[in-house]
Short mmCIF file of C-alpha atoms and ligand atoms in Angstrom, two decimals:
data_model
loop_
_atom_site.label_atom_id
_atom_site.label_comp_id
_atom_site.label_asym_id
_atom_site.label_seq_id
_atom_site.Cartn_x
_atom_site.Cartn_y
_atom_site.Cartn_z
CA UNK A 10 6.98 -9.78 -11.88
CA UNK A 11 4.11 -7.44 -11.33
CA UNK A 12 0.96 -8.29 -11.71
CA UNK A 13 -2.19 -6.15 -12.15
CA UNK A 14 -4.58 -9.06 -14.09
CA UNK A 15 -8.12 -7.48 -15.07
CA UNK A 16 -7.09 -4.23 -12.77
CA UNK A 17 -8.20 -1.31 -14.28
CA UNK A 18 -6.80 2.07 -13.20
CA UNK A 19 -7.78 5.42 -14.00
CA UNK A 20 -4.29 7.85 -14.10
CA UNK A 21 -4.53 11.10 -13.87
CA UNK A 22 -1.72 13.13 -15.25
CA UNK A 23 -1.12 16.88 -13.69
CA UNK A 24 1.22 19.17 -14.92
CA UNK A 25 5.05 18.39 -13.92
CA UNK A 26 7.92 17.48 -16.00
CA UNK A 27 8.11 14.13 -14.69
CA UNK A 28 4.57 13.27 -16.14
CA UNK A 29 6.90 11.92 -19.86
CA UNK A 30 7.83 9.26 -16.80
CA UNK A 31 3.55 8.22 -16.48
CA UNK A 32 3.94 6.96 -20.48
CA UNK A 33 5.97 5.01 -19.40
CA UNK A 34 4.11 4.11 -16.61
CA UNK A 35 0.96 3.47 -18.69
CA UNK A 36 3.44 1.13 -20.46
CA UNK A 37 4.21 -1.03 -17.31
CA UNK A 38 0.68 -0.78 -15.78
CA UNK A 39 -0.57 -3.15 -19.55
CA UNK A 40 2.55 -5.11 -19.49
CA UNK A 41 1.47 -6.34 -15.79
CA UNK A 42 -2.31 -7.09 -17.27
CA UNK A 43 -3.83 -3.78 -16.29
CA UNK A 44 -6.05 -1.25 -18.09
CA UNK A 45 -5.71 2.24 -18.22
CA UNK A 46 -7.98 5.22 -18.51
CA UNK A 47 -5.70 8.56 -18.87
CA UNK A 48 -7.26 11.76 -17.28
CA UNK A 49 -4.70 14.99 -18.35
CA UNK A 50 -5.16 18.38 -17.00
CA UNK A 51 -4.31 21.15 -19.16
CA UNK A 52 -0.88 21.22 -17.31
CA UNK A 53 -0.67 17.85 -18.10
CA UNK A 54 -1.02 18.75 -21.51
CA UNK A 55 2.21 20.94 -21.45
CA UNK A 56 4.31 18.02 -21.01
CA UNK A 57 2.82 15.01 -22.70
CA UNK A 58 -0.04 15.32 -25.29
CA UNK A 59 -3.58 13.64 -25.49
CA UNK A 60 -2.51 11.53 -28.66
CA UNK A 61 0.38 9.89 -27.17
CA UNK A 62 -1.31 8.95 -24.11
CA UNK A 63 -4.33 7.56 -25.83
CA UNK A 64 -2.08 5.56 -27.86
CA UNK A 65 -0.62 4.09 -24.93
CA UNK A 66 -3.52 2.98 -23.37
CA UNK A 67 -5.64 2.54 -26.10
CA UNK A 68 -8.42 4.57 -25.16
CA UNK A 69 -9.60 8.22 -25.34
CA UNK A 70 -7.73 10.44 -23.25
CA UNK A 71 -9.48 12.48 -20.79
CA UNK A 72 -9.19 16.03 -20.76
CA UNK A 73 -12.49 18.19 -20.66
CA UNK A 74 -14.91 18.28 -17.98
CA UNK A 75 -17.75 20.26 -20.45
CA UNK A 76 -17.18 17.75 -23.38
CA UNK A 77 -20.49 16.43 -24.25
CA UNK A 78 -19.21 12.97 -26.15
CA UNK A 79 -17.19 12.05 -23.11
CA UNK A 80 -20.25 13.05 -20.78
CA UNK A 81 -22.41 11.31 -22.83
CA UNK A 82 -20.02 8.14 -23.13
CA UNK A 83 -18.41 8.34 -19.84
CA UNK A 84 -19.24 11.05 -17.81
CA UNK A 85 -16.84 11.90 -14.75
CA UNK A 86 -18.79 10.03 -12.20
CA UNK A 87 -18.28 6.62 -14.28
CA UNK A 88 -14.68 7.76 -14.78
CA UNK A 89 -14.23 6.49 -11.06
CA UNK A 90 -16.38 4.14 -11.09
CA UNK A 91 -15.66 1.84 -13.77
CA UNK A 92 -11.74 1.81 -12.17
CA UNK A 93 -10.50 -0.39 -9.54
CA UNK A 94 -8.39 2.32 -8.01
CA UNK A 95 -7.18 6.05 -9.33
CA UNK A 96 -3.47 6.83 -9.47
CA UNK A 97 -1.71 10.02 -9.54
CA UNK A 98 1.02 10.36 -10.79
CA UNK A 99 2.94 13.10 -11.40
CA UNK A 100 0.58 14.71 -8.51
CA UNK A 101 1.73 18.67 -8.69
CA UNK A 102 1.75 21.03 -5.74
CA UNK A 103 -1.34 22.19 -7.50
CA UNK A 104 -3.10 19.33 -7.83
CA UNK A 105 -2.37 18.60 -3.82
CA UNK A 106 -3.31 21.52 -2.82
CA UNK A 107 -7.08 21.26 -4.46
CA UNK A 108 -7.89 17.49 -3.53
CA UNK A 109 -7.08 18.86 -0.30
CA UNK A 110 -9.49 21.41 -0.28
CA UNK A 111 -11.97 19.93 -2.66
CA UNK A 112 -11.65 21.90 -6.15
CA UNK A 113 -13.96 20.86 -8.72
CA UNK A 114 -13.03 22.96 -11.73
CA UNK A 115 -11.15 20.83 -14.48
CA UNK A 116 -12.24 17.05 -15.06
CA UNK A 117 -9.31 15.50 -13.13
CA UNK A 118 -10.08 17.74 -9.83
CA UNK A 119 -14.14 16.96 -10.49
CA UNK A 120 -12.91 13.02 -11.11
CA UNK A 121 -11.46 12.89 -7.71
CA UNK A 122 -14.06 14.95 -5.63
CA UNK A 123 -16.72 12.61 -6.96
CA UNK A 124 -14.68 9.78 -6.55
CA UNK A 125 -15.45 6.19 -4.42
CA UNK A 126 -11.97 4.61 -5.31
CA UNK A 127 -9.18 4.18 -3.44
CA UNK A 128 -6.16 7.07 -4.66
CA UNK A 129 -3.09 6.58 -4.56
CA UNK A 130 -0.77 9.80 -5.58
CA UNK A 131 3.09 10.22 -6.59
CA UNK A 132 4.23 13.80 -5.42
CA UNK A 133 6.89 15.76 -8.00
CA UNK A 134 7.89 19.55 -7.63
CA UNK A 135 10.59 21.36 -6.86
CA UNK A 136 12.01 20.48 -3.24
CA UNK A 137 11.03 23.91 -1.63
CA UNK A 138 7.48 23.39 -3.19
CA UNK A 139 7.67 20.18 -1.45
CA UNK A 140 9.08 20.83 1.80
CA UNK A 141 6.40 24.30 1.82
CA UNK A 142 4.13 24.02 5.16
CA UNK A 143 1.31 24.77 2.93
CA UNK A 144 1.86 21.56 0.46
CA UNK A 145 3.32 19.20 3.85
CA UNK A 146 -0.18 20.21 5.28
CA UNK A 147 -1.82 19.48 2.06
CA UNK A 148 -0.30 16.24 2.26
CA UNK A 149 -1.39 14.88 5.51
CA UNK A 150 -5.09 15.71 5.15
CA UNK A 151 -5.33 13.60 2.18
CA UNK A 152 -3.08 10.76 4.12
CA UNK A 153 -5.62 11.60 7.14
CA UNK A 154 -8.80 10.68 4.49
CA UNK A 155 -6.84 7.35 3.63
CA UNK A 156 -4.82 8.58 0.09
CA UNK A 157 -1.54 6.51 -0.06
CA UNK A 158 1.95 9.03 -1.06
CA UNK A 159 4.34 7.35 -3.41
CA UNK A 160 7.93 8.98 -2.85
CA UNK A 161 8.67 11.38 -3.82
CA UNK A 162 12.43 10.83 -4.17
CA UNK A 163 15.57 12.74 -3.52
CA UNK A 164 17.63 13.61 -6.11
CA UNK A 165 19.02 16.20 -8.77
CA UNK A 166 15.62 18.27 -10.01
CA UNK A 167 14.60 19.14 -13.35
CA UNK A 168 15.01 22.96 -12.44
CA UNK A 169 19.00 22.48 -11.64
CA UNK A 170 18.44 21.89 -7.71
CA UNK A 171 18.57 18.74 -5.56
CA UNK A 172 16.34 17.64 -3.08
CA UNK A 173 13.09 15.60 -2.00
CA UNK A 174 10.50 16.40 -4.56
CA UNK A 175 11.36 13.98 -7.56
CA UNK A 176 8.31 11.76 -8.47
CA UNK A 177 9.14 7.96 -7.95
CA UNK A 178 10.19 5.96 -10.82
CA UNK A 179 7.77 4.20 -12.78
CA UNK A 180 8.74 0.62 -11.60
CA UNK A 181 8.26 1.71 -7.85
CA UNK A 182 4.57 3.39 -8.42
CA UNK A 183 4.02 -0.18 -10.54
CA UNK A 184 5.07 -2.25 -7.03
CA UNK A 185 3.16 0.49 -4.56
CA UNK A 186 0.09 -0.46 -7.29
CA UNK A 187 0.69 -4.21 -7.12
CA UNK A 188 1.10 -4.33 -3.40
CA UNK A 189 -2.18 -2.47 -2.86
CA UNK A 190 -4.24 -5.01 -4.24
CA UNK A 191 -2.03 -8.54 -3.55
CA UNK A 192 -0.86 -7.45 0.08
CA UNK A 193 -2.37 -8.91 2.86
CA UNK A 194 -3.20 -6.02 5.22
CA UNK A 195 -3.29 -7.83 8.39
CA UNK A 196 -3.38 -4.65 10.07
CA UNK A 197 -6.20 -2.93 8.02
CA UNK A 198 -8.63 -0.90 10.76
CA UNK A 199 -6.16 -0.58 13.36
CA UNK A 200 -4.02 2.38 13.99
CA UNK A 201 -0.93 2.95 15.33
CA UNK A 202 1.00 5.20 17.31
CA UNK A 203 5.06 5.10 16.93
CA UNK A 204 7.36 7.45 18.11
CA UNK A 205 11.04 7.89 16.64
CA UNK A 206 14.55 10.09 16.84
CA UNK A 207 15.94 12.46 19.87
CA UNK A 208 14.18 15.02 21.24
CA UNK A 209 16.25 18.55 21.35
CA UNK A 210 15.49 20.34 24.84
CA UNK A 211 17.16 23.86 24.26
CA UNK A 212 19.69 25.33 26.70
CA UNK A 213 19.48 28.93 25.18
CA UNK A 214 18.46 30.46 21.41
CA UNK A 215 21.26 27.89 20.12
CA UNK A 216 22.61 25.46 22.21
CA UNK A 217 20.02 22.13 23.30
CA UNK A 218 20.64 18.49 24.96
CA UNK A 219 19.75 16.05 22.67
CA UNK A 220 21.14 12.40 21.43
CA UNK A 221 22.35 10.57 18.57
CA UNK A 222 19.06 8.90 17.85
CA UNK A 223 19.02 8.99 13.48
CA UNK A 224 15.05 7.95 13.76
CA UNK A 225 16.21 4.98 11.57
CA UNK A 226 14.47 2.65 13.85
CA UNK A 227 11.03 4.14 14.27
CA UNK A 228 10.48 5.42 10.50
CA UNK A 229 11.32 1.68 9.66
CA UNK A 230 8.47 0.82 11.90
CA UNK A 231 6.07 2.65 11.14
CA UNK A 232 6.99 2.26 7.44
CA UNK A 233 6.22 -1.18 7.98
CA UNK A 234 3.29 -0.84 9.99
CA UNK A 235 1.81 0.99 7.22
CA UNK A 236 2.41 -1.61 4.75
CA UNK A 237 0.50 -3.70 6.96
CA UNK A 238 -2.58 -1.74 6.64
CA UNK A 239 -2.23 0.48 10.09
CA UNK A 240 -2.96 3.59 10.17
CA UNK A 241 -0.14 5.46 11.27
CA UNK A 242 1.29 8.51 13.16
CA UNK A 243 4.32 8.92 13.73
CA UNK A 244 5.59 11.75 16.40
CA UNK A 245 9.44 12.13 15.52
CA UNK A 246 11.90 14.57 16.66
CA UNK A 247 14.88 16.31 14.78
CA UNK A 248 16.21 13.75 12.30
CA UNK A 249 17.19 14.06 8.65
CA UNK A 250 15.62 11.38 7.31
CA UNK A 251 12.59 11.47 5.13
CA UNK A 252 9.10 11.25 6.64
CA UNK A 253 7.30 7.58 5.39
CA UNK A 254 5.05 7.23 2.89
CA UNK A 255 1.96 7.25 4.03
CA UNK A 256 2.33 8.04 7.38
CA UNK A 257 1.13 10.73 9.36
CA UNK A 258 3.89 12.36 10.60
CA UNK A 259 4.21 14.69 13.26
CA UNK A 260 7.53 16.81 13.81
CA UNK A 261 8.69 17.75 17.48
CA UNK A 262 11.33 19.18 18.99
CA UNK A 263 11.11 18.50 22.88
CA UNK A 264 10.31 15.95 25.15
CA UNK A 265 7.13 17.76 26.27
CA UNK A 266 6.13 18.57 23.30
CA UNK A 267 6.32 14.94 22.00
CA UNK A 268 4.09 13.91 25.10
CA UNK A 269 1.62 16.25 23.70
CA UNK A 270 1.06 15.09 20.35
CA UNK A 271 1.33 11.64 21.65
CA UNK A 272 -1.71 12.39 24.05
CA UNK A 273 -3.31 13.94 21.45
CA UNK A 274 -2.86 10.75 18.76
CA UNK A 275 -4.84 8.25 21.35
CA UNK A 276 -6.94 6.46 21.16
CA UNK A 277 -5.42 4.05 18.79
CA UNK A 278 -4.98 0.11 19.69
CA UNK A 279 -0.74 0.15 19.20
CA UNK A 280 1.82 1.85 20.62
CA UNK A 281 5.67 1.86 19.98
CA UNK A 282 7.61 3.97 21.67
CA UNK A 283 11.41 4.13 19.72
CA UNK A 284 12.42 7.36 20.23
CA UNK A 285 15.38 8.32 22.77
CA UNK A 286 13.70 10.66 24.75
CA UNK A 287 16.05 12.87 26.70
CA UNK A 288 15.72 12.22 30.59
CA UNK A 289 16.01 15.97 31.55
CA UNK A 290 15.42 19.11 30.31
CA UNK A 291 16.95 22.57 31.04
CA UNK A 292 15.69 25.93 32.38
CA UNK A 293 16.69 27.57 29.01
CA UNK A 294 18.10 31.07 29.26
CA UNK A 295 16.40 33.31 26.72
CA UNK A 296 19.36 34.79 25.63
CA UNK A 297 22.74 33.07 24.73
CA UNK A 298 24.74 31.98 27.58
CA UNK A 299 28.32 33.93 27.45
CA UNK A 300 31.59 32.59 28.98
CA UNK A 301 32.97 34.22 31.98
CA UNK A 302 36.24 35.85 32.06
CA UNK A 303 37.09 33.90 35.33
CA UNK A 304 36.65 30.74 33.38
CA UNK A 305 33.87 28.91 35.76
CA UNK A 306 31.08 27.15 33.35
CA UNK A 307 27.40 27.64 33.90
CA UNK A 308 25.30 25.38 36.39
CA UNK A 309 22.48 23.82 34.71
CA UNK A 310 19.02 23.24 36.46
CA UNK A 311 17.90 20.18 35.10
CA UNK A 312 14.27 18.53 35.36
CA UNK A 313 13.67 15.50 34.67
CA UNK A 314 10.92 15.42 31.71
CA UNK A 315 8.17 13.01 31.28
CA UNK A 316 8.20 9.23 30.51
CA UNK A 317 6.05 9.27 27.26
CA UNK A 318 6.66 5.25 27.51
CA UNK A 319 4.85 5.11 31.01
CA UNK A 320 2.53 7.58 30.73
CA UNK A 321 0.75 6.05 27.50
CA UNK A 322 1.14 2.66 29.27
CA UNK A 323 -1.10 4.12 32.47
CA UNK A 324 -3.34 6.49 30.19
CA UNK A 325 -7.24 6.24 30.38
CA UNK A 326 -7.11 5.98 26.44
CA UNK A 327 -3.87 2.69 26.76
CA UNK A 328 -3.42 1.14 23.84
CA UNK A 329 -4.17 -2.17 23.61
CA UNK A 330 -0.91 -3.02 22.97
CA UNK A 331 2.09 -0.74 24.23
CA UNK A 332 6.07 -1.96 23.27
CA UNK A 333 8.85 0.15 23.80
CA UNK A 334 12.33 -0.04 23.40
CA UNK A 335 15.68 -0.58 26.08
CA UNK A 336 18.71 0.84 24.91
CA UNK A 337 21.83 -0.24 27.39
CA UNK A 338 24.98 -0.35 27.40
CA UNK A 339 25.60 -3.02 30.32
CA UNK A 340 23.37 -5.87 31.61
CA UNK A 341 20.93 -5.66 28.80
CA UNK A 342 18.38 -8.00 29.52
CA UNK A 343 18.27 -7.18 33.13
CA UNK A 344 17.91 -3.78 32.93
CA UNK A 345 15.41 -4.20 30.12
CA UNK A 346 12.85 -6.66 32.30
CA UNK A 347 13.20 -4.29 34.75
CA UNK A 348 11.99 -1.47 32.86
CA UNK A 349 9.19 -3.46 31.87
CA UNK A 350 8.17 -4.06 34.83
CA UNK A 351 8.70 0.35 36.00
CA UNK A 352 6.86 1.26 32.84
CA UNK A 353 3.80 -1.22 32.39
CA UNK A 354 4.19 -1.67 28.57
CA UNK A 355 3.65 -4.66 27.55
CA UNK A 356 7.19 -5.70 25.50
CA UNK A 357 10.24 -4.30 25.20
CA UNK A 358 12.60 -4.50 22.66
CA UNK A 359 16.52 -4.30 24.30
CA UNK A 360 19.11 -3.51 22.03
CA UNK A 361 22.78 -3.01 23.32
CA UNK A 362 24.01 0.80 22.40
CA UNK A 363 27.77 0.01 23.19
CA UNK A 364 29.78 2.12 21.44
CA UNK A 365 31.36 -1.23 19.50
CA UNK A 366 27.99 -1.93 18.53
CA UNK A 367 28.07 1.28 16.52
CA UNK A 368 23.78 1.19 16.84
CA UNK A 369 23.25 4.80 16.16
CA UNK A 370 23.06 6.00 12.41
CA UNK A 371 23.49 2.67 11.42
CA UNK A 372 21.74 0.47 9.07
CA UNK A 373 20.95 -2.66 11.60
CA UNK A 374 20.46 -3.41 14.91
CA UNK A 375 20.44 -6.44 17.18
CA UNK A 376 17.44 -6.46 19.76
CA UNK A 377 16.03 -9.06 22.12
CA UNK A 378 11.97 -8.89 22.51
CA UNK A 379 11.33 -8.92 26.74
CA UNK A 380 7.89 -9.57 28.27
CA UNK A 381 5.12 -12.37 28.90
CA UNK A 382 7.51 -14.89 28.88
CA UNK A 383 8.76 -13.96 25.63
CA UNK A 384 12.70 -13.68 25.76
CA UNK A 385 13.48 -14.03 21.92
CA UNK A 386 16.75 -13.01 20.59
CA UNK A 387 15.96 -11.53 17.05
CA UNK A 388 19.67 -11.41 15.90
CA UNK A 389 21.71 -8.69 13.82
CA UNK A 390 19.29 -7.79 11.49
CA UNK A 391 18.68 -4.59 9.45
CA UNK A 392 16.24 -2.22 10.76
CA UNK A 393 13.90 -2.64 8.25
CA UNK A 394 13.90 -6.32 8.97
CA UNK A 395 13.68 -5.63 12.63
CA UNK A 396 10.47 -3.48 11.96
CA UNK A 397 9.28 -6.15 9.81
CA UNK A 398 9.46 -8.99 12.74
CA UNK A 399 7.91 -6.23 15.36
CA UNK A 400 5.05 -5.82 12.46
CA UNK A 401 4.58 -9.64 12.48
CA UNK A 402 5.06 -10.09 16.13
CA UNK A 403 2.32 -7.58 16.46
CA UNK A 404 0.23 -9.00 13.77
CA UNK A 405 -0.07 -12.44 15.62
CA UNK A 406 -0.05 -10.83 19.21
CA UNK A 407 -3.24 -9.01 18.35
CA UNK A 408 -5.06 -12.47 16.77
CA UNK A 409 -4.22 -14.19 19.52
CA UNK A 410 -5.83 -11.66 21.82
CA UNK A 411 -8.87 -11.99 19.49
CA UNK A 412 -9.03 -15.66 19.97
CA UNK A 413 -9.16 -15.77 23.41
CA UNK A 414 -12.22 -16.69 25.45
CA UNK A 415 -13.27 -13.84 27.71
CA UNK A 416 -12.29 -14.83 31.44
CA UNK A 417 -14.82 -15.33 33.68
CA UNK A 418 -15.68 -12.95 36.33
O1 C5P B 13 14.20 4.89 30.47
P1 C5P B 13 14.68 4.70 29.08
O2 C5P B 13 14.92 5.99 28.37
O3 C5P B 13 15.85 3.79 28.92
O4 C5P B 13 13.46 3.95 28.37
C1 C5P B 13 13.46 3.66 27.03
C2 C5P B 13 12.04 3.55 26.53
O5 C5P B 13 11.20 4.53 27.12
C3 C5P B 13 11.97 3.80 25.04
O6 C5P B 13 10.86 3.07 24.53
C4 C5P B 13 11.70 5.30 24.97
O7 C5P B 13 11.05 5.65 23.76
C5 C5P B 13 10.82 5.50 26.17
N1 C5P B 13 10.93 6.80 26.83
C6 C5P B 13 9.89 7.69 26.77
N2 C5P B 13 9.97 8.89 27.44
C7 C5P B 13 11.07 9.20 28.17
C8 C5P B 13 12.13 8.29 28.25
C9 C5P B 13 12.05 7.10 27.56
O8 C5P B 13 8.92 7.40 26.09
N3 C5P B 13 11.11 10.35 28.79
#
């Protein structure tokens, strides 16, 4: 069970079908304890009206920046104020798009600009709206300021369509709500950079070299890292997964190109390194590479491309912490202290990639964590509950650092 005792949140309602789903939510937020205060925006209003939200929550509803009686009463600097956090949910392209670039012309854009409150916002549109550079850019400045993304979920659409763009279900914005104030955030202040999924180094226009990394691994880290408090990018290559909530994702294609917005993403104190980076590139022909009649294939140059893993671990911006991960298919453990030692990190996790192990696209994984006399075998696990053990193994590693005396010189 929930619980939200003597929280009060302000919602504010944009315009999207799903916002009949935030009556209900106003119904769940008082069942857990909570208060509401209901802000609707005239889109809002197409959807659900002002009566049956104030009904709901038992207090006025919200809707006009230039009405003297709620100025007088209530104003929309106290709006924020008086609230322990602000919640929105449905949160339209629209309504995206201007708290990213700081609208003030309704009450629920004015409500935000002016606000002091943590926000927390549930996307819902149509899945091309959604996956739209313009709204995806939208998105990470306001996870950049420190706005926590609920879903949104995949699924069949309103409009007839299926995709990513549904707005969570109440139940799930209710637990994102109750974890953000009863969640200990051992993490909070630090940030983190994780890396995840292949990189694709092209041969020509349509061929590339790449692996069969899903990206389930790193997502579930820095998924969890999040949930710890971290702030989190996340440089991924080509996977078809669904980018974490709340994490600052970055998409790549290359090896080189992940390097970049690696280097770019330091400082930060952590640093896991998950994804299976290809070991060489091509000289890509700009043009599509034909067969020949006499039936001889074409001899690829290969380079070997950079080791993200070891060149974060000897930056001038290292983390304070660096892990990354050993993927082998013989002598495991071995092979993984060894790499260790080549890249200077400072753990590694080893996980066996035999093809009975069936690691790739799957839901689990068995690793061992390697380094400072740590040889722990973390059994077959889920990913998620792999991430979850890294995040605590992390958690502790860090306080312990913090707890030691400084060696003399
Ligand atoms: O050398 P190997 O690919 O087995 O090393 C695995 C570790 O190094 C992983 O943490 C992987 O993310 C990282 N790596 C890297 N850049 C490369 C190759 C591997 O960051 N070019």
């Amino acid at each position: 069970m929930q619980s939200l005792k003597n929280k009060s949140i302000l919602l504010v309602i944009t315009g999207g079908i799903a916002a009949y789903k935030s009556l209900e939510l106003i119904r769940l937020i008082r069942k857990a304890g909570g208060t509401v205060r209901c802000v609707l925006t005239k889109g809002g209003e197409q959807f659900v009206t002002p009566m049956s939200v104030s009904a709901l929550c038992e207090h006025p509803c919200y809707n006009d920046l230039f009405s003297l009686k709620d100025e007088a009463e209530m104003g929309h600097i106290r709006l924020s104020r008086e609230a322990d956090v602000i919640v929105v949910a449905p949160a339209s392209a629209d309504f995206i798009a201007k708290m990213a670039h700081g609208y003030a012309n309704d009450l629920a854009s004015t409500t935000l600009l002016a606000a002091d409150k943590p926000v927390l916002f549930a996307p819902a549109m149509n899945h091309m709206m959604w996956e739209n550079p313009a709204t995806q850019d939208n998105v990470k400045t306001l996870i950049s300021r420190g706005m926590t993304q609920i879903g949104p979920d995949e699924g069949d659409m309103a409009c007839g369509e299926f995709g990513f763009g549904r707005m969570s279900e109440p139940e799930t914005i209710l637990k994102a709500l109750s974890n953000f104030f009863t969640k200990d955030k051992p993490l909070a202040g630090k940030s983190a950079l994780v890396t995840s999924g292949p990189t694709y180094e092209p041969l020509d226009p349509v061929r590339f070299i790449g692996n069969r990394s899903s990206g389930k691994q790193g997502h579930a880290i820095a998924a969890a890292l999040v949930d710890a408090g971290a702030a989190v990018t996340l440089v991924t290559g080509p996977v078809s997964i669904p980018d974490p909530s709340g994490v600052h994702t970055v998409h790549v294609e290359t090896a080189s190109q992940m390097l970049t917005a690696c280097e770019t993403a330091l400082p930060c104190d952590i640093a896991i390194c998950a994804a299976a980076v290809s070991d060489w590139s091509a000289e890509a022909s700009g043009q599509k590479i034909k067969k020949r009649d006499d039936g001889t294939p074409p001899s690829l140059k290969l380079t070997e491309n950079p080791d993200i893993l070891a060149t974060i671990s000897k930056h001038a911006k290292r983390p304070q912490l660096v892990i990354g991960f050993a993927a082998e298919t013989n002598d495991l453990l071995n092979a993984a202290k060894a790499k260790l030692q080549r890249k200077n990190c400072d753990f590694i996790l080893a996980n066996d990639v035999s093809s009975d192990k069936n690691v790739f696209g799957s839901d689990e994984n068995h690793v061992y964590l390697i380094g400072s006399g740590h040889e722990e075998d973390w059994q077959q696990s889920s990913k998620k509950e792999v991430a979850c053990k890294l995040v605590d193994f992390v958690t502790r590693h860090l306080a312990d650092k913090a707890n030691q005396p400084i060696a003399a010189e």
